[in-house]
Short mmCIF file of C-alpha atoms in Angstrom, two decimals:
data_model
loop_
_atom_site.label_atom_id
_atom_site.label_comp_id
_atom_site.label_asym_id
_atom_site.label_seq_id
_atom_site.Cartn_x
_atom_site.Cartn_y
_atom_site.Cartn_z
CA MET A 1 4.84 45.37 1.49
CA SER A 2 4.45 41.74 0.36
CA ARG A 3 6.31 39.09 2.09
CA GLU A 4 7.62 35.57 0.86
CA ARG A 5 5.18 32.85 0.62
CA ASP A 6 4.28 30.52 3.24
CA ARG A 7 6.13 27.42 3.49
CA VAL A 8 4.00 24.56 3.87
CA GLY A 9 4.54 20.96 4.73
CA VAL A 10 2.34 18.41 4.17
CA VAL A 11 2.30 14.91 5.15
CA ALA A 12 0.82 12.42 2.83
CA THR A 13 0.27 8.79 2.90
CA GLY A 14 1.61 8.56 -0.92
CA PRO A 15 1.69 10.20 -4.15
CA THR A 16 -2.26 9.91 -5.53
CA GLN A 17 -3.75 11.03 -8.91
CA TRP A 18 -5.73 13.33 -7.37
CA GLU A 19 -3.86 14.73 -4.70
CA THR A 20 -0.55 14.97 -6.06
CA PRO A 21 -1.51 17.45 -9.04
CA PHE A 22 -3.36 19.52 -6.59
CA PHE A 23 0.39 19.96 -4.93
CA ARG A 24 1.69 21.60 -8.09
CA HIS A 25 -1.27 23.94 -8.34
CA LEU A 26 -0.32 25.18 -5.06
CA ARG A 27 2.97 25.62 -5.84
CA THR A 28 1.78 28.09 -9.03
CA HIS A 29 -1.53 29.32 -8.12
CA SER A 30 -1.54 30.04 -4.69
CA ALA A 31 0.44 32.17 -1.72
CA LEU A 32 1.79 28.56 -0.59
CA ASP A 33 4.88 27.12 -0.81
CA PRO A 34 4.09 23.25 -0.66
CA TYR A 35 6.69 20.49 0.45
CA VAL A 36 5.00 17.03 0.80
CA PHE A 37 6.46 14.59 2.78
CA TYR A 38 5.28 10.88 1.39
CA GLY A 39 5.42 7.90 3.09
CA SER A 40 4.96 5.11 0.64
CA ARG A 41 5.57 5.05 -3.45
CA LEU A 42 2.46 2.64 -4.11
CA GLY A 43 1.42 3.19 -7.48
CA LEU A 44 5.02 4.26 -8.51
CA GLY A 45 6.33 1.02 -9.13
CA ASP A 46 5.26 -2.32 -8.56
CA GLU A 47 3.54 -2.82 -5.12
CA VAL A 48 0.52 -4.10 -4.37
CA GLU A 49 -2.08 -2.07 -2.56
CA SER A 50 -3.01 -3.94 0.90
CA GLU A 51 -6.78 -2.67 0.79
CA SER A 52 -7.57 -4.09 -2.18
CA GLY A 53 -4.74 -6.43 -3.36
CA ILE A 54 -4.42 -4.88 -6.64
CA ARG A 55 -1.05 -3.96 -8.26
CA VAL A 56 -1.33 -0.63 -8.47
CA HIS A 57 0.54 1.48 -11.27
CA PHE A 58 -0.13 5.53 -12.27
CA ASP A 59 0.40 6.06 -15.63
CA LEU A 60 1.03 9.57 -15.65
CA PRO A 61 5.06 10.11 -16.03
CA GLU A 62 4.51 13.86 -15.05
CA LEU A 63 3.02 13.27 -11.51
CA LEU A 64 5.34 14.06 -9.38
CA GLU A 65 6.52 17.65 -11.58
CA GLY A 66 6.11 20.61 -10.16
CA HIS A 67 6.18 20.62 -6.62
CA ASP A 68 8.90 19.98 -3.93
CA TYR A 69 8.69 16.23 -2.01
CA ALA A 70 10.53 13.88 -0.36
CA PHE A 71 9.96 9.72 0.48
CA VAL A 72 10.02 9.09 4.20
CA GLY A 73 10.15 5.24 3.72
CA PRO A 74 10.21 2.83 6.97
CA GLY A 75 13.63 2.80 7.03
CA GLU A 76 14.24 6.31 7.44
CA ASN A 77 13.42 8.95 10.68
CA PRO A 78 11.09 11.29 9.56
CA ILE A 79 12.35 13.67 12.27
CA ASP A 80 15.21 13.73 10.32
CA ALA A 81 13.58 14.49 7.34
CA PHE A 82 11.20 17.05 8.85
CA GLU A 83 14.40 18.85 10.44
CA ARG A 84 16.47 18.61 6.70
CA VAL A 85 14.01 20.81 5.32
CA HIS A 86 13.04 23.36 8.22
CA GLY A 87 16.69 23.92 8.41
CA ALA A 88 16.92 24.82 4.98
CA ARG A 89 13.81 27.08 4.80
CA PRO A 90 11.69 26.95 8.00
CA LEU A 91 8.10 25.49 8.03
CA ASP A 92 5.52 28.06 8.41
CA ALA A 93 2.57 25.21 8.89
CA MET A 94 2.49 21.52 8.43
CA VAL A 95 -0.67 19.92 7.00
CA VAL A 96 -1.17 16.51 8.53
CA GLU A 97 -3.20 13.99 6.63
CA GLY A 98 -4.73 11.98 9.05
CA HIS A 99 -3.40 10.89 12.45
CA VAL A 100 -2.64 6.83 12.32
CA GLY A 101 0.11 6.49 10.57
CA ARG A 102 3.68 5.99 11.68
CA LEU A 103 4.60 9.20 9.36
CA GLN A 104 1.65 11.55 11.25
CA ARG A 105 2.66 10.50 14.52
CA ALA A 106 5.71 11.77 14.10
CA ALA A 107 4.58 15.02 12.35
CA LEU A 108 2.60 15.48 15.65
CA ALA A 109 5.47 15.39 17.71
CA TRP A 110 7.83 17.26 15.59
CA THR A 111 5.28 20.30 15.39
CA ARG A 112 4.65 20.50 18.99
CA ARG A 113 8.07 20.50 19.60
CA ARG A 114 8.77 23.03 17.07
CA ARG A 115 6.24 25.13 17.74
CA VAL A 116 4.90 24.68 14.33
CA PRO A 117 1.33 25.16 13.83
CA ALA A 118 0.05 21.55 12.83
CA ILE A 119 -3.37 21.65 10.47
CA TYR A 120 -5.46 18.37 10.50
CA ARG A 121 -6.75 17.10 7.48
CA SER A 122 -8.99 14.03 7.43
CA ASP A 123 -12.21 12.35 5.70
CA SER A 124 -13.91 10.91 8.81
CA THR A 125 -17.65 11.39 9.38
CA LEU A 126 -20.40 10.35 11.41
CA LEU A 127 -22.29 8.37 8.56
CA TYR A 128 -21.81 5.02 9.19
CA ARG A 129 -22.19 2.61 12.46
CA MET A 130 -19.59 2.01 14.62
CA PRO A 131 -19.34 0.06 18.13
CA ALA A 132 -20.99 1.59 21.24
CA TRP A 133 -17.56 1.60 22.84
CA LYS A 134 -15.76 3.37 20.00
CA LYS A 135 -18.25 6.27 20.05
CA VAL A 136 -17.95 6.53 23.77
CA ALA A 137 -13.72 6.80 23.38
CA LYS A 138 -13.98 9.26 20.89
CA ARG A 139 -16.36 11.63 22.80
CA MET A 140 -14.12 11.08 25.40
CA LEU A 141 -10.96 11.50 23.52
CA LEU A 142 -11.40 13.79 20.11
CA PRO A 143 -12.16 16.94 21.69
CA LEU A 144 -9.06 17.01 23.77
CA PHE A 145 -7.01 15.83 20.45
CA PHE A 146 -8.62 18.62 18.34
CA ARG A 147 -7.62 21.31 21.03
CA ARG A 148 -3.94 21.02 19.27
CA PHE A 149 -4.98 21.88 15.89
CA PRO A 150 -5.41 25.64 15.26
CA THR A 151 -7.50 24.94 12.36
CA PHE A 152 -8.92 21.78 10.07
CA LEU A 153 -8.77 21.20 6.36
CA PRO A 154 -11.84 18.08 6.18
CA LEU A 155 -12.40 16.89 2.75
CA SER A 156 -16.41 17.12 2.62
CA THR A 157 -19.06 18.64 4.32
CA PRO A 158 -19.98 15.65 6.58
CA ALA A 159 -16.05 15.77 7.74
CA ALA A 160 -16.87 19.31 8.54
CA ASP A 161 -19.80 17.64 10.63
CA TYR A 162 -17.35 15.71 12.30
CA LEU A 163 -15.63 18.20 13.66
CA ARG A 164 -18.26 19.97 14.63
CA HIS A 165 -19.77 16.97 16.72
CA TYR A 166 -16.42 16.63 18.49
CA GLY A 167 -16.19 20.45 19.51
CA VAL A 168 -14.58 22.04 16.41
CA GLY A 169 -15.78 25.46 16.34
CA ALA A 170 -16.78 26.48 12.87
CA ASP A 171 -14.16 29.50 12.61
CA ARG A 172 -11.58 26.61 12.35
CA ILE A 173 -12.69 24.67 10.16
CA PHE A 174 -11.96 25.03 6.03
CA VAL A 175 -13.33 22.57 3.96
CA SER A 176 -11.08 21.42 1.19
CA PRO A 177 -12.94 18.69 -0.52
CA TYR A 178 -11.74 16.08 -2.89
CA MET A 179 -10.61 17.37 -6.26
CA LEU A 180 -9.61 16.51 -9.51
CA ASP A 181 -8.37 18.11 -13.16
CA HIS A 182 -11.82 18.29 -14.41
CA ASP A 183 -10.97 20.45 -17.37
CA TRP A 184 -8.51 17.01 -18.12
CA TYR A 185 -11.23 14.74 -17.73
CA ALA A 186 -13.90 16.89 -19.95
CA ALA A 187 -11.53 17.24 -22.62
CA GLU A 188 -10.43 13.57 -22.63
CA ALA A 189 -13.91 12.31 -22.70
CA ALA A 190 -15.21 14.80 -25.27
CA ARG A 191 -11.87 13.49 -27.73
CA TRP A 192 -13.13 10.13 -27.23
CA ARG A 193 -16.78 10.74 -27.47
CA ALA A 194 -16.16 12.44 -31.00
CA SER A 195 -15.21 9.26 -32.27
CA SER A 196 -17.45 7.34 -30.16
CA ARG A 197 -19.00 4.63 -32.79
CA ALA A 198 -15.59 3.47 -33.71
CA LEU A 199 -14.65 3.27 -29.74
CA ARG A 200 -17.90 1.07 -29.08
CA VAL A 201 -16.37 -1.39 -31.31
CA GLU A 202 -12.99 -1.19 -29.84
CA LEU A 203 -14.18 -1.70 -26.61
CA ALA A 204 -16.58 -4.73 -27.64
CA LEU A 205 -19.78 -2.65 -26.62
CA ASP A 206 -21.04 -2.02 -30.03
CA ARG A 207 -23.63 -4.93 -29.25
CA PHE A 208 -25.29 -2.59 -26.97
CA ASP A 209 -27.64 0.21 -27.53
CA HIS A 210 -26.69 2.42 -23.86
CA VAL A 211 -23.77 1.24 -21.52
CA VAL A 212 -24.08 1.26 -17.88
CA LEU A 213 -20.84 2.12 -16.00
CA ALA A 214 -19.50 1.30 -12.88
CA ILE A 215 -15.40 1.44 -11.45
CA LEU A 216 -15.18 0.04 -8.34
CA ARG A 217 -12.80 -2.27 -6.26
CA PHE A 218 -13.82 -5.81 -5.95
CA GLU A 219 -14.79 -5.75 -2.16
CA ASP A 220 -17.82 -5.69 0.14
CA ARG A 221 -17.43 -2.12 0.86
CA GLU A 222 -17.67 -0.87 -2.72
CA ASN A 223 -20.18 -3.48 -3.22
CA PRO A 224 -19.94 -4.91 -6.71
CA LEU A 225 -22.52 -7.26 -6.33
CA GLU A 226 -25.29 -4.70 -6.02
CA PHE A 227 -24.54 -3.51 -9.40
CA LEU A 228 -24.31 -7.04 -10.67
CA ARG A 229 -27.90 -7.86 -9.72
CA ALA A 230 -28.85 -4.55 -11.15
CA ALA A 231 -27.90 -6.32 -14.47
CA ALA A 232 -29.12 -9.40 -13.99
CA SER A 233 -32.75 -8.10 -13.09
CA LEU A 234 -32.55 -6.48 -16.23
CA LYS A 235 -31.60 -9.26 -18.30
CA GLY A 236 -34.36 -10.82 -19.89
CA SER A 237 -36.55 -7.01 -20.40
CA ARG A 238 -33.07 -4.80 -21.59
CA PRO A 239 -31.03 -7.13 -23.94
CA GLY A 240 -29.55 -3.83 -25.25
CA LEU A 241 -28.51 -2.32 -22.15
CA GLY A 242 -24.70 -3.34 -21.29
CA PHE A 243 -23.06 -3.13 -17.86
CA VAL A 244 -19.36 -2.72 -17.47
CA LEU A 245 -17.73 -3.25 -14.71
CA ILE A 246 -13.81 -1.73 -14.03
CA GLY A 247 -12.02 -2.98 -11.29
CA ASP A 248 -10.25 -6.06 -9.27
CA GLY A 249 -9.70 -6.90 -5.81
CA ARG A 250 -9.62 -9.73 -3.47
CA ARG A 251 -13.31 -10.50 -4.23
CA ALA A 252 -12.56 -10.79 -7.75
CA SER A 253 -13.42 -14.72 -8.11
CA THR A 254 -16.92 -13.51 -5.89
CA VAL A 255 -17.61 -11.41 -9.00
CA ARG A 256 -16.66 -13.68 -11.76
CA GLU A 257 -18.75 -16.37 -10.37
CA PHE A 258 -21.98 -14.00 -9.91
CA VAL A 259 -21.83 -13.53 -13.56
CA GLU A 260 -21.19 -16.81 -14.59
CA ARG A 261 -24.01 -18.13 -12.71
CA GLU A 262 -26.25 -15.68 -13.82
CA HIS A 263 -25.13 -15.94 -17.56
CA LEU A 264 -25.02 -12.19 -17.68
CA ASP A 265 -23.58 -12.14 -21.27
CA GLN A 266 -24.53 -8.07 -21.00
CA VAL A 267 -21.71 -7.88 -18.23
CA VAL A 268 -18.01 -6.80 -19.18
CA LEU A 269 -15.33 -6.63 -16.85
CA PRO A 270 -12.32 -5.25 -18.29
CA GLY A 271 -10.35 -5.71 -15.31
CA TYR A 272 -8.18 -2.92 -13.48
CA LEU A 273 -7.57 0.07 -15.47
CA PRO A 274 -4.91 2.86 -15.27
CA LEU A 275 -5.89 6.07 -15.32
CA SER A 276 -5.55 7.24 -18.82
CA SER A 277 -7.83 4.45 -20.25
CA LEU A 278 -11.13 5.70 -18.06
CA PRO A 279 -11.88 8.70 -20.26
CA ARG A 280 -12.49 6.06 -23.09
CA TYR A 281 -15.09 4.46 -21.12
CA TYR A 282 -16.92 7.74 -20.04
CA ALA A 283 -17.28 8.91 -23.43
CA VAL A 284 -19.41 5.90 -24.13
CA ALA A 285 -21.02 5.38 -20.80
CA ASP A 286 -24.50 6.48 -20.81
CA VAL A 287 -25.03 6.29 -16.89
CA PHE A 288 -22.53 5.95 -14.05
CA VAL A 289 -23.23 4.27 -10.75
CA HIS A 290 -21.28 4.13 -7.59
CA PRO A 291 -23.28 1.60 -5.26
CA ALA A 292 -21.07 1.96 -2.03
CA VAL A 293 -21.86 0.62 0.81
CA GLU A 294 -19.29 2.88 3.03
CA GLU A 295 -17.30 5.38 0.90
CA CYS A 296 -16.27 9.03 2.51
CA TRP A 297 -16.49 10.46 -1.25
CA GLY A 298 -16.13 8.51 -4.43
CA LEU A 299 -14.02 10.26 -6.39
CA SER A 300 -15.09 8.38 -9.63
CA VAL A 301 -18.03 10.26 -9.26
CA ASN A 302 -16.14 13.49 -9.79
CA GLU A 303 -14.51 11.91 -12.92
CA ALA A 304 -17.97 10.98 -14.36
CA MET A 305 -19.55 14.19 -13.60
CA ALA A 306 -16.77 15.75 -15.67
CA SER A 307 -16.94 13.55 -18.35
CA SER A 308 -20.87 14.90 -18.80
CA VAL A 309 -22.31 11.35 -17.59
CA PRO A 310 -25.15 11.47 -15.54
CA VAL A 311 -24.69 9.82 -12.37
CA VAL A 312 -26.17 7.35 -9.93
CA VAL A 313 -24.98 6.71 -6.18
CA SER A 314 -25.79 5.00 -3.28
CA THR A 315 -27.12 6.43 0.20
CA GLY A 316 -23.46 5.16 1.23
CA VAL A 317 -21.41 7.47 -0.79
CA GLY A 318 -20.18 10.68 0.74
CA CYS A 319 -19.55 13.23 -2.26
CA ARG A 320 -23.20 13.42 -2.48
CA PHE A 321 -23.65 16.03 0.17
CA ASP A 322 -21.81 17.98 -1.25
CA LEU A 323 -22.29 16.92 -5.21
CA LEU A 324 -25.57 16.01 -5.54
CA PRO A 325 -27.39 18.09 -3.49
CA SER A 326 -31.08 17.61 -5.71
CA SER A 327 -31.74 15.16 -8.29
CA GLU A 328 -31.13 18.02 -10.72
CA PHE A 329 -27.45 16.51 -10.08
CA GLY A 330 -27.75 12.65 -10.29
CA LEU A 331 -29.78 10.37 -8.58
CA VAL A 332 -29.53 8.76 -5.30
CA TYR A 333 -31.16 5.51 -4.09
CA PRO A 334 -31.35 3.86 -1.02
CA LEU A 335 -28.37 1.70 -0.22
CA GLY A 336 -29.84 -2.05 -0.83
CA ASN A 337 -32.69 -1.43 -2.45
CA GLY A 338 -31.91 -3.03 -5.58
CA LYS A 339 -35.35 -2.04 -7.16
CA ALA A 340 -34.90 1.36 -6.70
CA LEU A 341 -31.11 1.32 -8.29
CA VAL A 342 -32.89 -0.48 -11.39
CA GLU A 343 -35.64 2.58 -11.37
CA ALA A 344 -33.18 4.97 -11.30
CA ILE A 345 -30.89 3.80 -14.06
CA LEU A 346 -33.87 3.35 -16.25
CA ALA A 347 -35.08 7.16 -15.03
CA LEU A 348 -31.90 8.35 -17.37
CA VAL A 349 -31.97 5.48 -20.07
CA ASP A 350 -35.15 5.85 -21.26
CA ASP A 351 -35.10 9.49 -20.82
CA PRO A 352 -32.09 11.18 -22.92
CA GLU A 353 -33.26 14.62 -22.75
CA ARG A 354 -33.36 14.28 -18.57
CA ALA A 355 -30.04 12.69 -18.60
CA ARG A 356 -28.28 15.32 -20.62
CA ALA A 357 -29.64 18.07 -18.59
CA VAL A 358 -28.74 15.94 -15.35
CA ALA A 359 -25.08 15.58 -16.66
CA ALA A 360 -24.94 19.07 -18.23
CA ARG A 361 -25.64 20.61 -14.78
CA ALA A 362 -23.30 17.80 -12.99
CA LYS A 363 -20.61 18.95 -14.81
CA GLU A 364 -21.20 22.72 -13.95
CA ARG A 365 -21.25 21.99 -10.57
CA VAL A 366 -18.09 19.59 -10.20
CA ALA A 367 -16.01 22.27 -12.14
CA GLY A 368 -16.48 23.91 -8.69
CA TYR A 369 -14.66 21.58 -6.54
CA GLY A 370 -11.86 21.75 -7.96
CA TYR A 371 -8.26 23.20 -7.61
CA ALA A 372 -8.92 26.51 -6.97
CA LEU A 373 -11.36 26.23 -4.28
CA ALA A 374 -9.04 23.63 -2.17
CA ALA A 375 -6.40 26.03 -2.95
CA GLU A 376 -8.32 29.54 -1.21
CA SER A 377 -9.21 26.63 1.65
CA PHE A 378 -5.39 25.56 2.27
CA GLU A 379 -4.35 29.45 2.12
CA ARG A 380 -7.05 30.67 4.59
CA ALA A 381 -6.66 27.85 7.13
CA VAL A 382 -2.64 28.24 7.10
CA ARG A 383 -3.19 32.01 7.75
CA ARG A 384 -5.37 31.28 10.78
CA ALA A 385 -2.77 28.78 11.88
CA ARG A 386 0.14 31.08 11.79
CA ARG A 387 -1.92 33.64 13.72
CA ALA A 388 -2.88 31.32 16.56
CA PRO A 389 -1.26 31.41 20.18
CA GLY A 390 1.88 29.60 20.73
CA SER A 391 2.85 29.44 16.99
CA ALA A 392 6.96 30.08 16.55
CA THR A 393 5.38 31.52 13.10
CA GLY A 394 2.93 33.37 14.53
CA THR A 395 2.76 36.58 11.84
CA GLU A 396 -0.37 37.72 10.24
CA ALA A 397 -0.18 37.41 6.92
CA THR A 398 -0.70 40.78 5.14
#
């Protein structure tokens, strides 16, 4: 006899254009019934993102449709919100994204008191440098902290390695990677590509033979100047090669000053664009570049791969471990090596047959990193968590 679907709380920083549609997928295509507690409305109004200084606006009107949710703002008591939802229909588990925020800390306290299993979801990795004191502190504290979670939902293979490094057993780890609605990107890029000649004129890119695209926050971590230095090194030898840098941020003046100082007429800066505008640029791009210094994943790489654009990423981009296991799926260059970046770009621009083959294999690979894989991991993590000792919901799934 089948039982009622598991009611799963999810504590998220705020709605996003990649994860919120996934909650709708969980509701309609899985054994789980999610209730999401959002701690922010960033992207839904006119707020400025603190990290980048960008005024973010999501232009997907249906973003919040199809799943149960509540906003728990700074003036609201998270415990009251959890109790209200739990009282209406008990939560079988709670997925907590990180542990730093006020909402996350409250969720950890509430789940312990209510004996609702908490499932930890994070993208922390060992890929980047940290001070020695922080390494020592983490080595001492994280194994103890992680004991309170029966299961984990890391967002990448490196994030799973991070958990294992701090003593989490492999049987408690269920990788649920960053994902997108890849079918939407593929369809939109194909639709715009059908009229690419007119689109190039509309976007003022018809003067270029080839287009290299990057979508970045203008901040040191995402490394826009490395992309621009590649453009500068090719401006004399490849006048028909255009570079489009979409984005904005606190280093916007530095970006513009570099373009002006180097007389980079082949660089186009459209500014920050909403998601619905991006497929037009993927449709005309010949190569996509992500040069980040530290990027735990890099969702724009998923977007490009789904849009059939061959990608070049730096060794600072974490998704390469999952999405680009070899050069058959995209090219990886050593961070900071401008010569290697230029060579990788030209390797694809100058060999259209290779570029098409790489793009086709990449599109096929990224399709496997979608909602279905993530939902399966969520289901397995919840089933295991509900069987954990001490859980008030501890009944084995059938």
